[in-house]
Amino acid sequence: MIKSGNLGYPRIGKNREWKKALEAFWSGKLDEKSFLEQLAEIRLDGLKRQREKGIDRIPVGDFTLYDHMLDTAVMFGLVPKRFDYKGGAVPLSVYYAMARGDREATACEMTKWFNTNYHYIVPELADAAPALTENRPLSAYREAKEKLGIAGKPVMVGLYTFLKLSKGYEPEQLGAWIDRLLPLYVQVFKELEAEGVEWVQVDEPILATSLTAEDMKRVSAVYEALAQAAPRLKVMLQTYFEAVDHYEAVISLPVRGIGLDFVHGSEQNLRSLTAFGFPEDKVLGAGVIDGRNIWRADLDAKLELLAQLSAVVPYERMIVQPSCSLLHVPVTTEPENKLDPVLKAALAFADEKLDELALLVKAVKEGKAAVAEELTASREAREALQQSPLRNRPSVQETVARLDAHPSRRASSFETRRKVQQQRWQLPLLPTTTIGSFPQTPEVRQARLKWRKGEWSNEQYETFIREQIKTWIELQEELGLDVFVHGEFERTDMVEFFGEKLDGFAFTSNGWVQSYGSRCVKPPVIYGDVAFVKPMTVAETVYAQSLANKPVKGMLTGPITILNWSFVRDDMPREQVAYQIALALRSEVEALEAAGIGMIQVDEPALREGLPLKRDKWADYLDWAVRAFRLSTSTVKDETQIHTHMCYSEFHDIIDAIRALDADVISIETSRSHGELIESFENNTYDKGIGLGVYDIHSPRVPSVEEMVAMIDRALRVLDPALFWINPDCGLKTRKQEETVASLRNMVEATKIAREKYAVKC
Ligand code: GLN
Ligand code: ZN
């Protein structure tokens, strides 16, 4: 009969015990033995929780000491040469050196896991010699069995996904790398089979991206080989985050189960399933509970969905599961007692999602009547929020309904604006500026803490912030920068700051999710219509301007970044939520302008990461993302200069969207990508104001004048000096004061040299 399954459970523990243990171990406060014991406790606790919730297929081996991709690399001995590793079991010191770097070797690169905010360690294959160092899934299986009597479902990253996400080889070497790794997977599978493991979950989310027919041939060959090697081991081939394009090829793979995402990519997966059917010898993993969001599911709709699926795949061959690992949601809503009860009741974190899975299974097995009470409770909780004034602000809904009535285009062309702005500001050639934040020293953080705890009055805190602003206005003056910022001392986080001041956002006390390694984030919850309440940044900006003899840029976080770094309500399209945020921010832009602030920067560092996994959905996303940005920034006068900032360099494929933002000035990262971005401007030059970061703020190193001059020279080979700005490549909040001042001093020096060189040419 139908069963419930899970794909992965949060690692961080109910109270982030995992993070605390890791950090204590790294700082030497915890010895290795106690550390491993603490981690085992957290791991077993998660397993017990899943058992208590009545989950039939409990994943094991999804737990990690840092990251599951790193685990996979290490399991296959893929340790780059620069780490001191001599083969055999990989010591913890090497494992963490790969993740975090050590004195001798720089860390491996880290990047986003598909379209999530989870970051994995990128395996480097180049000079590594693969060898099986430990059968991790097997160890995890044994532990759960011995300690808890749970016959778990070992989870591992599939070979194809693993290779596609690794670096250090040329595309034509892919086949050779498959040949090298396949025997190791075979070995792992054989050992699992010999152990009597029934199911293994093999994660191949890469199948939910745009793959070629060639890719699919390779995937087939891999799974053929594995099936031959371990014919009795049942493989659940797990996809998630999107629909699979090569549906027919995927369901023909020689595996015993296929897991599909019926939340993200539901329509397409459903269409494929109905059109092409589902093989009779396979089990369907029906990912119906959203593993990426924090809302209670509409269980009636989910039951209907299951019924629809059962028309193709009978319930006997169906596992009800989350759409992906629950690693992307917080552990439990239990401690969230500060939230409005209506909101709290409508939330479902990992544990509550497990309850939902169990409930769905029970409803199918015993009929809806058997769970009538729970279904009603769930329905009522959702409806209460749906109808609550907490969620609904008629004025916002009306405003967004008339979207076309709001300008999303500046009154004049860039050329016209440029002249007016030049007249107003009289900026020198190659104007210098920074990206917004200045060092958040321990002093700043302590002040905020005191104020939050009520030890400091509002007035005390405001006075403190003003002192910081004053100090830094004076420093900027002394350094000779051309456009100033107030320094963002009043902000902990660029999204939280605005979320706390806008209507429609809530903040959990314990809603942490892992971002990378031990770093966890607590995303704001957008639960209701978003509305502007009162000016959020005007006081600080105007104060800074009153002290300065140069223009001070107002500093806002853009609508798409606020959206992408929050948990977003699921009862309306993201696009609509983006417009609501955009219109709220527009009020702030207008308030700044009315208060005499003539340059306003609207940061969109998260624009790119919101790109859908499938290329054919990019245009649509970029369209509404650009529109949202423009809704916030288009009502200002010609003389008001709109800036934007993005901190990444993979820019090629979205350059048209960047242009379409129609910002007067954009600042973007380049120093870390070593000029890759500059190349992309070679045949595609940029015709508005642009600053390519001339130094890397992610390192404490003070860059020399010469290297920054070289950076400028390189950029000006392809970009127009008359439109070029000089700035660091991101905000300076993580840096120390001394290094910041020294670096900016050199930056101003470098600019002077460059000005002399390029003055004649303009
Ligand atoms: N204005 C922000 C800052 O300087 C921008 C941060 C970012 O790009 N992530 O901190
Ligand atoms: Zn940045």
XYZ file of C-alpha atoms and ligand atoms in Angstrom, residues 435 605 645-647 729-731, ligand 2:
9
model
C 28.796 50.514 -2.407
C 22.514 41.448 -5.618
C 24.556 47.328 -7.531
C 25.091 43.629 -8.158
C 27.893 41.542 -6.795
C 33.318 45.633 -5.616
C 30.822 45.382 -2.742
C 29.837 46.874 0.600
Zn 27.582 43.538 -3.443
